[in-house]
Short mmCIF file of C-alpha atoms in Angstrom, two decimals:
data_model
loop_
_atom_site.label_atom_id
_atom_site.label_comp_id
_atom_site.label_asym_id
_atom_site.label_seq_id
_atom_site.Cartn_x
_atom_site.Cartn_y
_atom_site.Cartn_z
CA MET A 1 0.00 0.00 0.00
CA GLU A 2 1.30 3.43 -0.91
CA ILE A 3 1.61 5.84 2.02
CA LYS A 4 0.22 9.24 1.07
CA THR A 5 -1.20 10.55 4.35
CA VAL A 6 0.49 10.18 7.73
CA GLY A 7 -1.04 10.86 11.13
CA VAL A 8 1.00 12.27 14.02
CA VAL A 9 -0.48 12.14 17.52
CA GLY A 10 1.07 14.89 19.63
CA GLY A 11 2.33 18.28 18.51
CA GLY A 12 5.04 18.85 21.11
CA THR A 13 8.76 19.07 20.41
CA MET A 14 9.00 15.58 18.91
CA GLY A 15 5.56 15.48 17.32
CA ASN A 16 5.87 18.78 15.47
CA GLY A 17 9.36 17.79 14.33
CA ILE A 18 8.03 14.50 12.95
CA ALA A 19 5.13 16.29 11.22
CA HIS A 20 7.67 18.76 9.80
CA VAL A 21 9.82 16.11 8.10
CA PHE A 22 6.82 14.16 6.78
CA ALA A 23 5.29 17.30 5.24
CA LYS A 24 8.62 18.45 3.81
CA SER A 25 9.04 15.07 2.12
CA GLY A 26 5.75 15.55 0.24
CA LEU A 27 3.34 13.59 2.44
CA GLN A 28 0.00 14.85 3.67
CA VAL A 29 -0.01 15.11 7.47
CA VAL A 30 -2.83 15.00 10.01
CA LEU A 31 -1.45 16.46 13.25
CA VAL A 32 -3.56 15.76 16.34
CA GLU A 33 -3.39 17.61 19.65
CA ALA A 34 -5.54 17.61 22.77
CA ASN A 35 -6.41 21.32 22.69
CA GLN A 36 -6.26 24.31 20.36
CA ALA A 37 -3.48 26.12 22.24
CA ALA A 38 -1.16 23.11 22.02
CA LEU A 39 -2.04 22.62 18.35
CA ASP A 40 -1.31 26.27 17.58
CA ARG A 41 2.07 26.02 19.32
CA GLY A 42 2.94 22.94 17.30
CA ILE A 43 2.03 24.53 13.94
CA GLN A 44 3.89 27.73 14.88
CA ALA A 45 7.00 25.71 15.76
CA ILE A 46 6.87 23.96 12.38
CA SER A 47 6.47 27.27 10.57
CA LYS A 48 9.38 28.80 12.49
CA ASN A 49 11.67 25.84 11.86
CA LEU A 50 10.83 25.77 8.16
CA GLU A 51 11.60 29.48 8.00
CA ARG A 52 15.02 28.77 9.48
CA GLU A 53 15.65 26.28 6.69
CA VAL A 54 14.71 28.94 4.15
CA ALA A 55 17.14 31.40 5.79
CA ARG A 56 19.90 28.78 5.53
CA ASN A 57 19.09 28.13 1.87
CA LYS A 58 18.19 24.50 2.60
CA ILE A 59 14.71 24.92 1.11
CA THR A 60 12.93 27.60 -0.88
CA ALA A 61 10.16 29.87 0.38
CA GLN A 62 7.77 27.91 -1.86
CA ASP A 63 8.93 24.65 -0.26
CA ARG A 64 8.06 26.11 3.14
CA THR A 65 4.60 27.22 1.99
CA SER A 66 3.89 23.87 0.34
CA ALA A 67 4.96 21.91 3.42
CA LEU A 68 2.70 23.96 5.69
CA GLU A 69 -0.22 23.50 3.30
CA ARG A 70 0.20 19.73 3.58
CA ILE A 71 -0.37 19.81 7.37
CA GLN A 72 -3.90 19.63 8.73
CA GLY A 73 -4.16 20.33 12.46
CA VAL A 74 -7.08 18.64 14.24
CA LEU A 75 -8.36 18.03 17.76
CA ASP A 76 -10.36 14.87 17.06
CA ARG A 77 -8.38 11.64 16.66
CA LYS A 78 -11.13 10.24 14.47
CA ALA A 79 -9.58 12.27 11.63
CA LEU A 80 -6.78 9.68 11.63
CA ALA A 81 -9.18 7.20 9.99
CA ARG A 82 -8.03 8.36 6.56
CA CYS A 83 -4.30 8.01 7.32
CA ASP A 84 -2.09 5.34 5.76
CA PHE A 85 0.43 5.31 8.63
CA VAL A 86 0.26 6.76 12.15
CA VAL A 87 3.02 7.84 14.55
CA GLU A 88 2.31 8.43 18.23
CA ALA A 89 4.58 11.07 19.80
CA VAL A 90 3.19 11.94 23.23
CA PHE A 91 4.62 11.92 26.76
CA GLU A 92 6.89 9.03 27.75
CA LYS A 93 4.22 7.50 30.01
CA TYR A 94 2.98 3.98 29.30
CA GLU A 95 -0.53 4.70 30.61
CA ILE A 96 -0.98 7.55 28.12
CA LYS A 97 0.35 5.51 25.20
CA GLN A 98 -1.81 2.55 26.24
CA GLU A 99 -4.98 4.61 25.96
CA ILE A 100 -3.93 6.13 22.62
CA PHE A 101 -3.08 2.80 20.99
CA ARG A 102 -6.35 1.26 22.12
CA GLU A 103 -8.18 4.14 20.45
CA LEU A 104 -6.00 4.10 17.32
CA ASP A 105 -6.70 0.39 16.93
CA GLN A 106 -10.42 1.17 16.73
CA ILE A 107 -10.10 4.26 14.51
CA CYS A 108 -7.53 3.15 11.92
CA ARG A 109 -8.08 0.61 9.17
CA PRO A 110 -6.91 -2.92 10.11
CA GLU A 111 -4.01 -2.86 7.65
CA ILE A 112 -2.54 0.42 8.94
CA ILE A 113 0.80 0.40 10.77
CA LEU A 114 0.83 2.11 14.16
CA ALA A 115 4.25 3.42 15.21
CA SER A 116 5.41 4.83 18.52
CA ASN A 117 8.13 7.43 18.94
CA THR A 118 8.82 6.05 22.42
CA SER A 119 12.43 6.34 23.53
CA SER A 120 12.33 3.54 26.10
CA ILE A 121 8.94 1.81 26.57
CA SER A 122 8.44 -1.75 25.33
CA ILE A 123 6.91 -1.95 21.85
CA THR A 124 5.68 -5.45 22.70
CA LYS A 125 3.79 -4.06 25.70
CA ILE A 126 2.31 -1.20 23.66
CA ALA A 127 1.31 -3.56 20.85
CA ALA A 128 -0.55 -5.82 23.29
CA ASN A 129 -3.19 -3.08 23.59
CA THR A 130 -4.21 -3.64 19.96
CA LYS A 131 -5.65 -6.40 17.80
CA ARG A 132 -2.81 -5.82 15.31
CA PRO A 133 0.44 -6.42 17.25
CA ASP A 134 2.13 -7.47 14.01
CA LYS A 135 1.56 -3.95 12.70
CA VAL A 136 2.92 -2.08 15.73
CA ILE A 137 6.52 -0.85 15.67
CA GLY A 138 8.85 1.66 17.29
CA MET A 139 10.01 4.62 15.20
CA HIS A 140 12.26 6.57 17.55
CA PHE A 141 13.27 9.93 16.09
CA PHE A 142 15.87 12.17 17.72
CA ASN A 143 15.66 15.82 18.72
CA PRO A 144 15.78 18.12 16.79
CA VAL A 145 13.99 15.89 14.31
CA PRO A 146 14.57 17.99 11.16
CA MET A 147 18.35 17.88 11.75
CA MET A 148 19.06 14.47 13.28
CA LYS A 149 19.53 11.65 10.77
CA LEU A 150 19.04 8.65 13.04
CA VAL A 151 15.77 6.77 13.49
CA GLU A 152 15.78 3.69 15.72
CA ILE A 153 13.37 1.13 14.25
CA ILE A 154 12.28 -1.16 17.09
CA ARG A 155 10.66 -4.53 16.49
CA GLY A 156 8.20 -5.80 19.07
CA LEU A 157 7.87 -9.52 19.69
CA ALA A 158 5.06 -9.77 17.11
CA THR A 159 6.18 -7.10 14.62
CA SER A 160 6.07 -8.56 11.12
CA ASN A 161 8.82 -8.32 8.53
CA GLU A 162 6.41 -6.46 6.25
CA THR A 163 5.78 -3.86 8.94
CA TYR A 164 9.51 -3.43 9.50
CA THR A 165 10.27 -3.11 5.77
CA THR A 166 7.52 -0.54 5.23
CA THR A 167 8.65 1.54 8.21
CA ARG A 168 12.28 1.39 7.18
CA SER A 169 11.41 2.55 3.66
CA LEU A 170 9.34 5.40 5.07
CA ALA A 171 12.27 6.55 7.23
CA GLU A 172 14.52 6.50 4.18
CA LYS A 173 11.99 8.59 2.25
CA LEU A 174 12.45 11.22 4.97
CA ALA A 175 16.22 11.18 4.26
CA LYS A 176 16.80 9.54 7.64
CA THR A 177 19.11 6.64 8.45
CA PRO A 178 17.10 3.79 10.03
CA VAL A 179 18.87 1.43 12.43
CA GLU A 180 17.14 -1.80 13.47
CA VAL A 181 17.11 -2.70 17.17
CA ASN A 182 15.19 -5.25 19.18
CA ASP A 183 12.73 -4.52 21.95
CA ALA A 184 14.49 -3.96 25.29
CA PRO A 185 14.24 -1.19 27.91
CA GLY A 186 15.86 1.96 26.52
CA PHE A 187 16.63 0.18 23.21
CA VAL A 188 20.24 1.12 22.30
CA SER A 189 20.36 4.91 22.46
CA ASN A 190 18.92 5.49 25.91
CA ARG A 191 20.23 2.30 27.46
CA VAL A 192 23.72 3.71 26.88
CA LEU A 193 23.09 7.47 27.08
CA MET A 194 20.89 7.73 30.17
CA PRO A 195 23.24 5.86 32.55
CA LEU A 196 26.00 8.21 31.34
CA ILE A 197 23.86 11.24 32.17
CA ASN A 198 22.82 9.67 35.48
CA GLU A 199 26.45 9.06 36.46
CA ALA A 200 27.36 12.64 35.53
CA ILE A 201 24.61 13.80 37.91
CA TYR A 202 26.08 11.58 40.65
CA ALA A 203 29.45 13.26 40.06
CA VAL A 204 27.85 16.66 40.74
CA MET A 205 25.85 15.43 43.73
CA GLU A 206 28.94 13.86 45.33
CA GLY A 207 31.03 17.00 44.82
CA VAL A 208 33.45 15.45 42.34
CA ALA A 209 33.07 18.47 40.06
CA SER A 210 30.67 21.24 39.09
CA ALA A 211 28.19 20.76 36.25
CA GLU A 212 30.28 23.07 34.09
CA ALA A 213 33.45 21.07 34.80
CA VAL A 214 31.78 17.73 34.05
CA ASP A 215 30.53 19.05 30.73
CA GLU A 216 33.92 20.54 29.82
CA VAL A 217 35.58 17.17 30.38
CA PHE A 218 33.25 15.53 27.88
CA LYS A 219 33.42 18.33 25.32
CA LEU A 220 37.20 18.72 25.38
CA GLY A 221 38.26 15.21 26.31
CA MET A 222 35.72 13.07 24.44
CA ALA A 223 34.80 15.47 21.61
CA HIS A 224 31.11 15.52 22.61
CA PRO A 225 29.41 18.57 21.06
CA LEU A 226 27.37 18.97 24.24
CA GLY A 227 28.23 17.86 27.77
CA PRO A 228 25.96 15.26 29.42
CA LEU A 229 24.38 17.73 31.86
CA ALA A 230 23.65 20.36 29.21
CA LEU A 231 22.23 17.52 27.11
CA ALA A 232 20.05 16.41 30.02
CA ASP A 233 18.69 19.95 30.29
CA PHE A 234 17.98 19.89 26.54
CA ILE A 235 16.19 16.53 26.69
CA GLY A 236 14.31 17.47 29.86
CA LEU A 237 15.26 16.23 33.32
CA ASP A 238 11.75 14.88 33.80
CA VAL A 239 12.15 12.79 30.64
CA CYS A 240 15.58 11.57 31.82
CA LEU A 241 14.05 10.50 35.12
CA ASP A 242 11.19 8.67 33.43
CA ILE A 243 13.64 6.75 31.23
CA MET A 244 15.93 5.87 34.14
CA ARG A 245 12.94 4.48 36.03
CA ILE A 246 11.95 2.39 33.01
CA LEU A 247 15.52 1.05 32.76
CA HIS A 248 15.65 0.36 36.49
CA SER A 249 12.33 -1.49 36.60
CA GLY A 250 12.74 -3.21 33.24
CA LEU A 251 16.29 -4.48 33.70
CA GLY A 252 16.24 -4.90 37.48
CA ASP A 253 19.86 -3.83 37.88
CA PRO A 254 20.73 -1.31 40.64
CA LYS A 255 23.18 0.42 38.31
CA TYR A 256 20.15 2.01 36.66
CA ARG A 257 18.87 3.58 39.91
CA PRO A 258 18.05 7.25 39.26
CA CYS A 259 20.37 9.66 41.03
CA PRO A 260 18.67 11.26 44.08
CA LEU A 261 19.72 14.71 42.84
CA LEU A 262 17.87 14.09 39.57
CA ILE A 263 14.74 13.11 41.50
CA LYS A 264 15.04 16.19 43.72
CA MET A 265 15.43 18.56 40.77
CA VAL A 266 12.41 17.11 39.00
CA ASP A 267 10.38 17.35 42.21
CA ALA A 268 11.35 21.03 42.36
CA GLY A 269 10.07 21.57 38.81
CA TRP A 270 13.56 22.10 37.38
CA PHE A 271 13.20 20.28 34.07
CA GLY A 272 15.94 22.08 32.15
CA ARG A 273 15.50 24.32 29.13
CA LYS A 274 11.72 24.04 28.98
CA THR A 275 11.31 25.46 32.50
CA GLY A 276 14.28 27.83 32.34
CA LYS A 277 16.21 26.04 35.06
CA GLY A 278 18.08 22.75 35.35
CA PHE A 279 21.80 22.32 35.72
CA TYR A 280 21.99 25.69 33.98
CA LYS A 281 19.73 28.75 33.84
CA TYR A 282 18.08 29.67 30.55
#
């Protein structure tokens, strides 16, 4: 089946980025949000990011206009019934994704693939909420989506080869580089990255070094473009904590225990860039 219209559930940072790249690649996009204010923010973010690409001569002004015209913002998920592929990109909470996939399973045609942009939650567990587990897959984009080439393609226990092949081809159409991984807590990216961030937070909590010093070590000594604590602020400390808890519960190893300082900062509402305060002030 040819994919002409793609649905994206969630218009936040990841969702609007995913809608952006689908629309820019020539696909029609149905972008769903829970309320008008959130939908407006998502569309505005897409418009702003496309304008940046125009300013950098990556696309033309007409490309920007055409991409925006291909995006339909809606508040009712029932509009996804006409989509040929759907990507869920909401909060990293299983309970929220569970409810969405149950509804998508009822709304979307039986042959439609349902993908999740989850960065750590089991695709097998998500798929179990549908009557089409063979057509459920992980499609983990990276932030900022328009710039980052990698897409982790995660197979659930029941994901079919056809579903994988279709999803991989779609990622390639977006000029992304798909990498196949199997279903495990944190997959590859966050299973390796989040313990690194967590250990960097321990180094600050235990007085080994300041946040600035930890980040300088990684930038100058390991050639990381961004230190682990600045990266944690960029990702969102609340998201980092959620992922660490998934790793800890899913793998059962104490090495994945979230740092108490991370928990304390999230409890204080210090999520990083999005709240203006984390390991740095913004």
